[in-house]
Short mmCIF file of C-alpha atoms and ligand atoms in Angstrom, two decimals:
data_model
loop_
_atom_site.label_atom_id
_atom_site.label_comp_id
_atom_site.label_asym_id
_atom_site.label_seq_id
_atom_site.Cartn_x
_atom_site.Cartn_y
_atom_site.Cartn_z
CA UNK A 1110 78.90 6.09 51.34
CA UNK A 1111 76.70 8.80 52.16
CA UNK A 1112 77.61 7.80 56.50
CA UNK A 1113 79.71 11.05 56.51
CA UNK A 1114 76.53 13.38 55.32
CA UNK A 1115 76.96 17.12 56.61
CA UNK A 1116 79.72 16.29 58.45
CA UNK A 1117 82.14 17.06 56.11
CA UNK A 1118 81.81 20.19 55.67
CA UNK A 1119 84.50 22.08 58.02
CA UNK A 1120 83.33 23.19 61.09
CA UNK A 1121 84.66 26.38 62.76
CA UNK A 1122 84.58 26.47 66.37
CA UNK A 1123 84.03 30.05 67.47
CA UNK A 1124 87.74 30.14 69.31
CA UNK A 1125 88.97 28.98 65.89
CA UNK A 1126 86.79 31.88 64.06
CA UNK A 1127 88.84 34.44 67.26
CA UNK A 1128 91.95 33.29 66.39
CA UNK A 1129 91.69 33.49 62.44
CA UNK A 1130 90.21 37.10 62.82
CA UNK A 1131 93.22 37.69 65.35
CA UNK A 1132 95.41 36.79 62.78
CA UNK A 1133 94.07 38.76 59.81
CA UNK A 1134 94.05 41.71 61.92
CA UNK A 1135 97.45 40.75 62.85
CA UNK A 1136 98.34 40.70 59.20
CA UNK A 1137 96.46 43.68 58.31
CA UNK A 1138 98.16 46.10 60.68
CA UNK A 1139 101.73 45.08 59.88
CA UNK A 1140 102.41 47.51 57.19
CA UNK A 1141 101.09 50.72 59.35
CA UNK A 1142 102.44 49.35 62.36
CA UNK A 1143 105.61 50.26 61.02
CA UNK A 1144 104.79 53.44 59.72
CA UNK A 1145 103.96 54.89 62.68
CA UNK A 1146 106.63 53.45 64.42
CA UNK A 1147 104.94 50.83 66.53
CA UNK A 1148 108.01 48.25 65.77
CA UNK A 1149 111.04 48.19 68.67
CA UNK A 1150 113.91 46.38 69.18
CA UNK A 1151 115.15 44.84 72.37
CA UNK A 1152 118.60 43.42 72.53
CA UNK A 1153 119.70 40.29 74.67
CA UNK A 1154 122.99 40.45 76.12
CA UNK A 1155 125.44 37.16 75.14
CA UNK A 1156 128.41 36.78 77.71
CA UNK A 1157 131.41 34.77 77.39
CA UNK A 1158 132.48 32.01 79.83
CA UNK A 1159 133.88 35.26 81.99
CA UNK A 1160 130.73 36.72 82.35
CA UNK A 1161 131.61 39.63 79.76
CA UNK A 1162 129.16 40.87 77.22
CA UNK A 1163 130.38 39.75 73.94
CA UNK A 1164 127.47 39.96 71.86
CA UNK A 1165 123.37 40.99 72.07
CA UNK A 1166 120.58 39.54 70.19
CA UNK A 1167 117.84 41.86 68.41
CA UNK A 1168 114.39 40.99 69.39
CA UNK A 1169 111.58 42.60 67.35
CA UNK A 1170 108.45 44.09 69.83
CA UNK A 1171 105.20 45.36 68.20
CA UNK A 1172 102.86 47.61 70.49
CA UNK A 1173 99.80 48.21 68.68
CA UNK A 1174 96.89 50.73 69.55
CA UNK A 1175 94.03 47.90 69.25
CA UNK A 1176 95.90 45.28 69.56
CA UNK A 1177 98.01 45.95 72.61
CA UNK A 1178 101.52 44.19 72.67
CA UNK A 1179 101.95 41.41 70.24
CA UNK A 1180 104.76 39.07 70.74
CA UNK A 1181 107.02 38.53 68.28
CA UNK A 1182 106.29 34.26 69.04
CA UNK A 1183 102.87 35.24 67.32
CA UNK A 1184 103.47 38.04 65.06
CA UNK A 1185 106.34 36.50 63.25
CA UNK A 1186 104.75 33.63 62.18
CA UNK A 1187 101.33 35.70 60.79
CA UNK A 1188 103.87 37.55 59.20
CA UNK A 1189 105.65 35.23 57.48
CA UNK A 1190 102.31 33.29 56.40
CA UNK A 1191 101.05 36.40 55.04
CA UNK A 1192 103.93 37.86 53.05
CA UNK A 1193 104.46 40.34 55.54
CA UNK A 1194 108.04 39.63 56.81
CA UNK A 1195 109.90 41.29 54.12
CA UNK A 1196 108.47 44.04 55.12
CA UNK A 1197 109.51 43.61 59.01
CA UNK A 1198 112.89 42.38 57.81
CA UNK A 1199 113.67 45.92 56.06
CA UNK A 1200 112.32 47.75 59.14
CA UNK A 1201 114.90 45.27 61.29
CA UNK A 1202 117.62 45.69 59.29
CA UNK A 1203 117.75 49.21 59.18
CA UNK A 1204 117.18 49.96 62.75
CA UNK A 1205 119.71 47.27 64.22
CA UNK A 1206 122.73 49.11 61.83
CA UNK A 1207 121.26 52.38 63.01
CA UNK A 1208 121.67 51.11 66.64
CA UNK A 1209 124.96 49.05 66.51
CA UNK A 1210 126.71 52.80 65.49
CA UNK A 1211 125.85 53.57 69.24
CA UNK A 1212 127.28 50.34 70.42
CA UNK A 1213 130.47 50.13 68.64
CA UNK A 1214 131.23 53.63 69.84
CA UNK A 1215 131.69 52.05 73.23
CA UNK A 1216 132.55 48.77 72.50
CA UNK A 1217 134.06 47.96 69.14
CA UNK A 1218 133.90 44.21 70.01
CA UNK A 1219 130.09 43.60 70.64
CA UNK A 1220 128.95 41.39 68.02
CA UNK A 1221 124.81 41.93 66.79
CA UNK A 1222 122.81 39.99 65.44
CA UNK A 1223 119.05 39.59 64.00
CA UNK A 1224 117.06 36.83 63.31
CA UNK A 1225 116.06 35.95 59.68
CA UNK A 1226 112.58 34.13 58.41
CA UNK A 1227 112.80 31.77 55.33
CA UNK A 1228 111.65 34.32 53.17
CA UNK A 1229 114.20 36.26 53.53
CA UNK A 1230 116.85 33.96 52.22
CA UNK A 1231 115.23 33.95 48.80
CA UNK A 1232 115.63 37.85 48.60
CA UNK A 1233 119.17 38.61 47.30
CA UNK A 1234 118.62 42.26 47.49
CA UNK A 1235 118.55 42.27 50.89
CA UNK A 1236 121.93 41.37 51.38
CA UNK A 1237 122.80 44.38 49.13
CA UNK A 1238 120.82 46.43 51.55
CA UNK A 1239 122.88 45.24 54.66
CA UNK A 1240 126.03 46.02 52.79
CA UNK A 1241 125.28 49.74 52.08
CA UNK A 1242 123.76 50.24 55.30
CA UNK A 1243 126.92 48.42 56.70
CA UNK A 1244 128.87 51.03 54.65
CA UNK A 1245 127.01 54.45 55.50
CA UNK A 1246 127.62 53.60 59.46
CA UNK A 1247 130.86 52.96 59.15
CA UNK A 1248 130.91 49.41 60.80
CA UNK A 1249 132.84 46.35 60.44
CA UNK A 1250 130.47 43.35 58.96
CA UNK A 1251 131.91 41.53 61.50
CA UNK A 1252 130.48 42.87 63.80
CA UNK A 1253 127.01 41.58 62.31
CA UNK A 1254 125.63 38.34 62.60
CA UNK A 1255 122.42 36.66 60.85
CA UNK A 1256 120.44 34.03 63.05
CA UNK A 1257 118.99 31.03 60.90
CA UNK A 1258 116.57 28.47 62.03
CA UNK A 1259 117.41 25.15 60.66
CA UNK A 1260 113.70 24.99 59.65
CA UNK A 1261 114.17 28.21 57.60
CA UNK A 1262 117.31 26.80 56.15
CA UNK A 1263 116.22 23.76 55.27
CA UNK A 1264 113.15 25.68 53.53
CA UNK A 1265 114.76 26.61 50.53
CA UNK A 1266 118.66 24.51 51.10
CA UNK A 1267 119.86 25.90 47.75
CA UNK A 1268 118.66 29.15 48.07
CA UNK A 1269 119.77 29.44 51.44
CA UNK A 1270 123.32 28.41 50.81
CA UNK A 1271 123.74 31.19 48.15
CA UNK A 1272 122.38 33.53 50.33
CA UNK A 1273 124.98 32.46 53.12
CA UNK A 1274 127.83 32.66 50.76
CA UNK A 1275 127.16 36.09 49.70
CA UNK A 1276 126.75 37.42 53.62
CA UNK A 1277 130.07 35.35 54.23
CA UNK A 1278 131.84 36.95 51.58
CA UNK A 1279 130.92 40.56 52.75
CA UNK A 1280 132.51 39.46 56.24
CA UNK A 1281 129.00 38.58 58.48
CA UNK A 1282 128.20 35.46 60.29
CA UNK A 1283 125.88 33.29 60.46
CA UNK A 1284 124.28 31.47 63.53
CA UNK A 1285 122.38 27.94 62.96
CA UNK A 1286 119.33 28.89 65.60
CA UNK A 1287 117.49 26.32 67.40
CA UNK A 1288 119.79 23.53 66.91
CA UNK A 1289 118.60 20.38 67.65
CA UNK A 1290 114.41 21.32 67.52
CA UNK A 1291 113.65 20.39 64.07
CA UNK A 1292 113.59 17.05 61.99
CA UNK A 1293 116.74 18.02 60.13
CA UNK A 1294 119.64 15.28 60.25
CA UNK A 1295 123.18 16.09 61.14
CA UNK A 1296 124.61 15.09 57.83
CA UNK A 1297 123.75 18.99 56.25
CA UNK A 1298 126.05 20.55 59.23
CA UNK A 1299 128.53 19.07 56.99
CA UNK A 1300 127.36 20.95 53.60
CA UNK A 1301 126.57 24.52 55.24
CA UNK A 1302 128.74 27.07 56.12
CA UNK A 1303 128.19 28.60 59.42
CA UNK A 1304 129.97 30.21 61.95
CA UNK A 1305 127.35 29.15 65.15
CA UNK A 1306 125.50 26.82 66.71
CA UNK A 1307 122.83 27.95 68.67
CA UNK A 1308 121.52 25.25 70.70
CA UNK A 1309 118.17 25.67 71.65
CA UNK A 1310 116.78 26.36 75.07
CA UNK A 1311 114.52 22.87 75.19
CA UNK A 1312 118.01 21.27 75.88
CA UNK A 1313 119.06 24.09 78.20
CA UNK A 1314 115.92 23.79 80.32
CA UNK A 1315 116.22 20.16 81.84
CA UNK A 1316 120.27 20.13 82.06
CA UNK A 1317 120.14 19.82 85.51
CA UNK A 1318 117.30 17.84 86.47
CA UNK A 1319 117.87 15.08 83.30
CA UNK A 1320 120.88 13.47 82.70
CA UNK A 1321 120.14 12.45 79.52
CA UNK A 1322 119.52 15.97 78.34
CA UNK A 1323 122.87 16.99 79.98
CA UNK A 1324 124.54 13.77 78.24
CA UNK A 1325 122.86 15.49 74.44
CA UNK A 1326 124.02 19.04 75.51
CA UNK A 1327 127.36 18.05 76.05
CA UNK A 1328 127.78 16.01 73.12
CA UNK A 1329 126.47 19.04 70.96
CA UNK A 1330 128.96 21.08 72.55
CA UNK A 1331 131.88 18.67 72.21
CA UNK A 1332 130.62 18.39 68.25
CA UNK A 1333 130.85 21.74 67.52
CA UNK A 1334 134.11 22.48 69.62
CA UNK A 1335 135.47 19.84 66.94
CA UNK A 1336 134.02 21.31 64.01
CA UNK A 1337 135.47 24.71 64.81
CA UNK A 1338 132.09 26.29 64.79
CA UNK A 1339 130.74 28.71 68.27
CA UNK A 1340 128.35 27.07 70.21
CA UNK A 1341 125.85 29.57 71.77
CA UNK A 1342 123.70 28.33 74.44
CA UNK A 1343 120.28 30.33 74.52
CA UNK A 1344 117.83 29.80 77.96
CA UNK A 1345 120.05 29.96 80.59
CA UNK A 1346 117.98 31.05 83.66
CA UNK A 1347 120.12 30.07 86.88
CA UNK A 1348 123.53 29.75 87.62
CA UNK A 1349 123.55 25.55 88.27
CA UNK A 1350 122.71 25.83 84.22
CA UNK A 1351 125.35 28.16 83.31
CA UNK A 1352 127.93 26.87 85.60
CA UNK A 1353 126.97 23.02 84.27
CA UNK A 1354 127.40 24.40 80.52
CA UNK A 1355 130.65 26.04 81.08
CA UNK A 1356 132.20 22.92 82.15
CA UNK A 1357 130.87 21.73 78.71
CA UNK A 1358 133.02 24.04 76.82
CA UNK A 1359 130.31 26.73 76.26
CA UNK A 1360 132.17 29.87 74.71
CA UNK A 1361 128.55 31.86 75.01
CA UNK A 1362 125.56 31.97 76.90
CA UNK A 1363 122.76 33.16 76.58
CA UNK A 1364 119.42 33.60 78.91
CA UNK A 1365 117.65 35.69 81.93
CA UNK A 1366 120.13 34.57 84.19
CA UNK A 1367 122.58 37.25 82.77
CA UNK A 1368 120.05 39.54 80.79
CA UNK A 1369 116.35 39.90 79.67
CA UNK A 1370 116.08 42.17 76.17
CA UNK A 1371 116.31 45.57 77.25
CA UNK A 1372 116.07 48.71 75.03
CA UNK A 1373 118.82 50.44 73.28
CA UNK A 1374 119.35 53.05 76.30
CA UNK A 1375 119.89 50.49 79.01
CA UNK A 1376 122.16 48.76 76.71
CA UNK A 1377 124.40 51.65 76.39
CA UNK A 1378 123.90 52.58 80.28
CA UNK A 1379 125.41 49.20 81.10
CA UNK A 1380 127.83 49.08 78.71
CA UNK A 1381 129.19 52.50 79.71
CA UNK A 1382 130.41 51.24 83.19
P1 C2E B 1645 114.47 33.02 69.30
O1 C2E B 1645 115.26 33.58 68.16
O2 C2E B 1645 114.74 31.61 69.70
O3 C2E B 1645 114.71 34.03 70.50
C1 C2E B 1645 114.80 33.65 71.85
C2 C2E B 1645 113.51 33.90 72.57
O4 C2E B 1645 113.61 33.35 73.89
C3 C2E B 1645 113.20 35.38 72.77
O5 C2E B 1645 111.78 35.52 72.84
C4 C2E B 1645 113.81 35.66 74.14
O6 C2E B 1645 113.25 36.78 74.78
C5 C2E B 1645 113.49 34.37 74.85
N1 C2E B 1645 114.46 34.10 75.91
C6 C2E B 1645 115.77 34.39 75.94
N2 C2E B 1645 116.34 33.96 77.07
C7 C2E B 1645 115.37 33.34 77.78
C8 C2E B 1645 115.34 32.67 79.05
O7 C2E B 1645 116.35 32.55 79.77
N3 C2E B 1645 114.15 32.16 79.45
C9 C2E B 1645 113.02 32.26 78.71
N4 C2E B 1645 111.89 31.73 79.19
N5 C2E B 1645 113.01 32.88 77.50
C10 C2E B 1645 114.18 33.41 77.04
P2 C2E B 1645 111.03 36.60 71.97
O8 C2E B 1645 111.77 37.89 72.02
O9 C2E B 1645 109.63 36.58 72.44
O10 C2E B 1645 111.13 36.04 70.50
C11 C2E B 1645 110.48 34.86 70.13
C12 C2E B 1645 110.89 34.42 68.76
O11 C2E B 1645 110.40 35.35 67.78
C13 C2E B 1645 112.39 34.37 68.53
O12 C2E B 1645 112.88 33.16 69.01
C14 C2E B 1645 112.48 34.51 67.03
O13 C2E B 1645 112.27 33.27 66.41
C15 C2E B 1645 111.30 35.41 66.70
N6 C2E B 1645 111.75 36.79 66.50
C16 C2E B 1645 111.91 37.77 67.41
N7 C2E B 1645 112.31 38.91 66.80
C17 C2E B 1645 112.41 38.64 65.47
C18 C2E B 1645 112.78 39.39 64.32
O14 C2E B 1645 113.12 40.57 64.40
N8 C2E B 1645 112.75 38.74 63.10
C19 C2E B 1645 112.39 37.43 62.98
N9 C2E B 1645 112.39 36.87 61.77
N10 C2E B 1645 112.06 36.69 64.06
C20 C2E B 1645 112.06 37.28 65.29
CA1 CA B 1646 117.38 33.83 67.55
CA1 CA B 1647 116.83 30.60 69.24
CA1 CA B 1648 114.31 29.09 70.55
#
């Protein structure tokens, strides 16, 4: 009984001690990081089976004075472990309604969205928020649209269906992001009410060289063509991908082969021309 003696008591590498202290620093820096306006949005250009821009995706960036540039892949998930994404998603919010003002003015078609954490969907007010920001720039809720995870959906299913219905009803969208990554079945597609798939760039990645995965992609596509819903492919890097995925029946893509996230000034350079 006594074979496991000191062992049991949890042993911290010193790269496990780094990254916890990365992480609380992370955590701790959040709140001023926004303060002092260390936050930035890129946006992600979506194009249509013609190559047109129909739509960007906002992609938070954090450049921090000790902590250099965070990416979002790490500082989104500190934050939302540490309470801290409420506070990210307010910052989000408003700036991406500040911003689309500038886009609509030269394309009233371009359709935003933003990306949503679990927590968020159990904070109705929030939604209020996006409809008086929605109202003080002028803009048309559809041209906004909310990117779910399925993980974050599946969080919280009740609370995240109310929280759908409400954005619905004010005229937004809603994405499913990540298709296809987590454990979730596909009997729920039938008891949520979204507008999008996005299918997630693991597919995307091995179209070409794996049949299978071309076989799944298609099948996806085909599913949600007969469901009604968008499919949006995200991770398109070369043009055997995107031409492959068109002859699925894509209506968007999404990837470096058409666009990296650029800042709000290149966006409305190359929208100008
Ligand atoms: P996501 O929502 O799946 O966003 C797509 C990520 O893939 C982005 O990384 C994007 O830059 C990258 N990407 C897009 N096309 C390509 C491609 O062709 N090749 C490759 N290799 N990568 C591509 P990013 O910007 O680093 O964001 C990572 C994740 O962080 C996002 O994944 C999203 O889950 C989260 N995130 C980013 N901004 C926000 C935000 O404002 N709020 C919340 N809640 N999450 C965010
Ligand atoms: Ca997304
Ligand atoms: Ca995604
Ligand atoms: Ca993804």
């Amino acid at each position: 009984a006594k074979a496991s003696g000191r062992n049991t008591h949890l042993i911290f590498s010193p790269a496990m001690i780094e990254t916890s202290r990365r992480k609380l620093n992370i955590a701790n820096n959040i709140n001023d990081g926004i303060k002092e306006n260390e936050f930035s949005l890129r946006y992600q250009p979506k194009v249509n089976s013609l190559s047109e821009v129909v739509g960007y995706e906002a992609l938070a960036r954090w450049d921090n004075k000790k902590l250099g540039n965070v990416s979002p892949a790490e500082f989104i998930p500190v934050a939302e472990q540490s309470g801290k994404i409420s506070a990210i998603t307010y910052w989000l919010v408003h700036q991406v309604i500040q911003d689309m003002q500038q886009i609509l003015d030269i394309n009233r078609k371009i359709k935003v969205s933003l990306n949503l954490s679990a927590h968020d969907l159990k904070d109705t007010s929030l939604v209020t928020l996006v409809g008086k920001l929605l109202e003080k720039h002028n803009i048309n809720p559809m041209n906004l649209q909310f990117e779910i995870t399925e993980s974050a959906y599946l969080e919280n299913f009740e609370l995240a269906n109310q929280f759908i219905s409400r954005i619905k009803e004010m005229g937004c969208s809603i994405a499913l992001d990540d298709f296809g990554t987590g454990y979730s079945s596909l009997s729920y597609l039938t008891k949520i009410d979204i507008d999008t798939l996005k299918v997630d760039k693991q597919f995307i990645d091995n179209i070409c060289v794996s049949e299978r995965n071309a076989i799944i992609t298609n099948i996806i596509v085909d599913m949600a063509n007969a469901l009604n819903l968008e499919v949006c492919v995200e991770g398109v890097e070369t043009l055997e991908q995107s031409d492959l995925l068109a002859g699925f029946g894509c209506h968007t893509l999404q990837g470096y082969y058409f666009g990296k996230p650029e800042p709000l000034n290149s966006v409305l350079t190359a929208l100008q021309k």
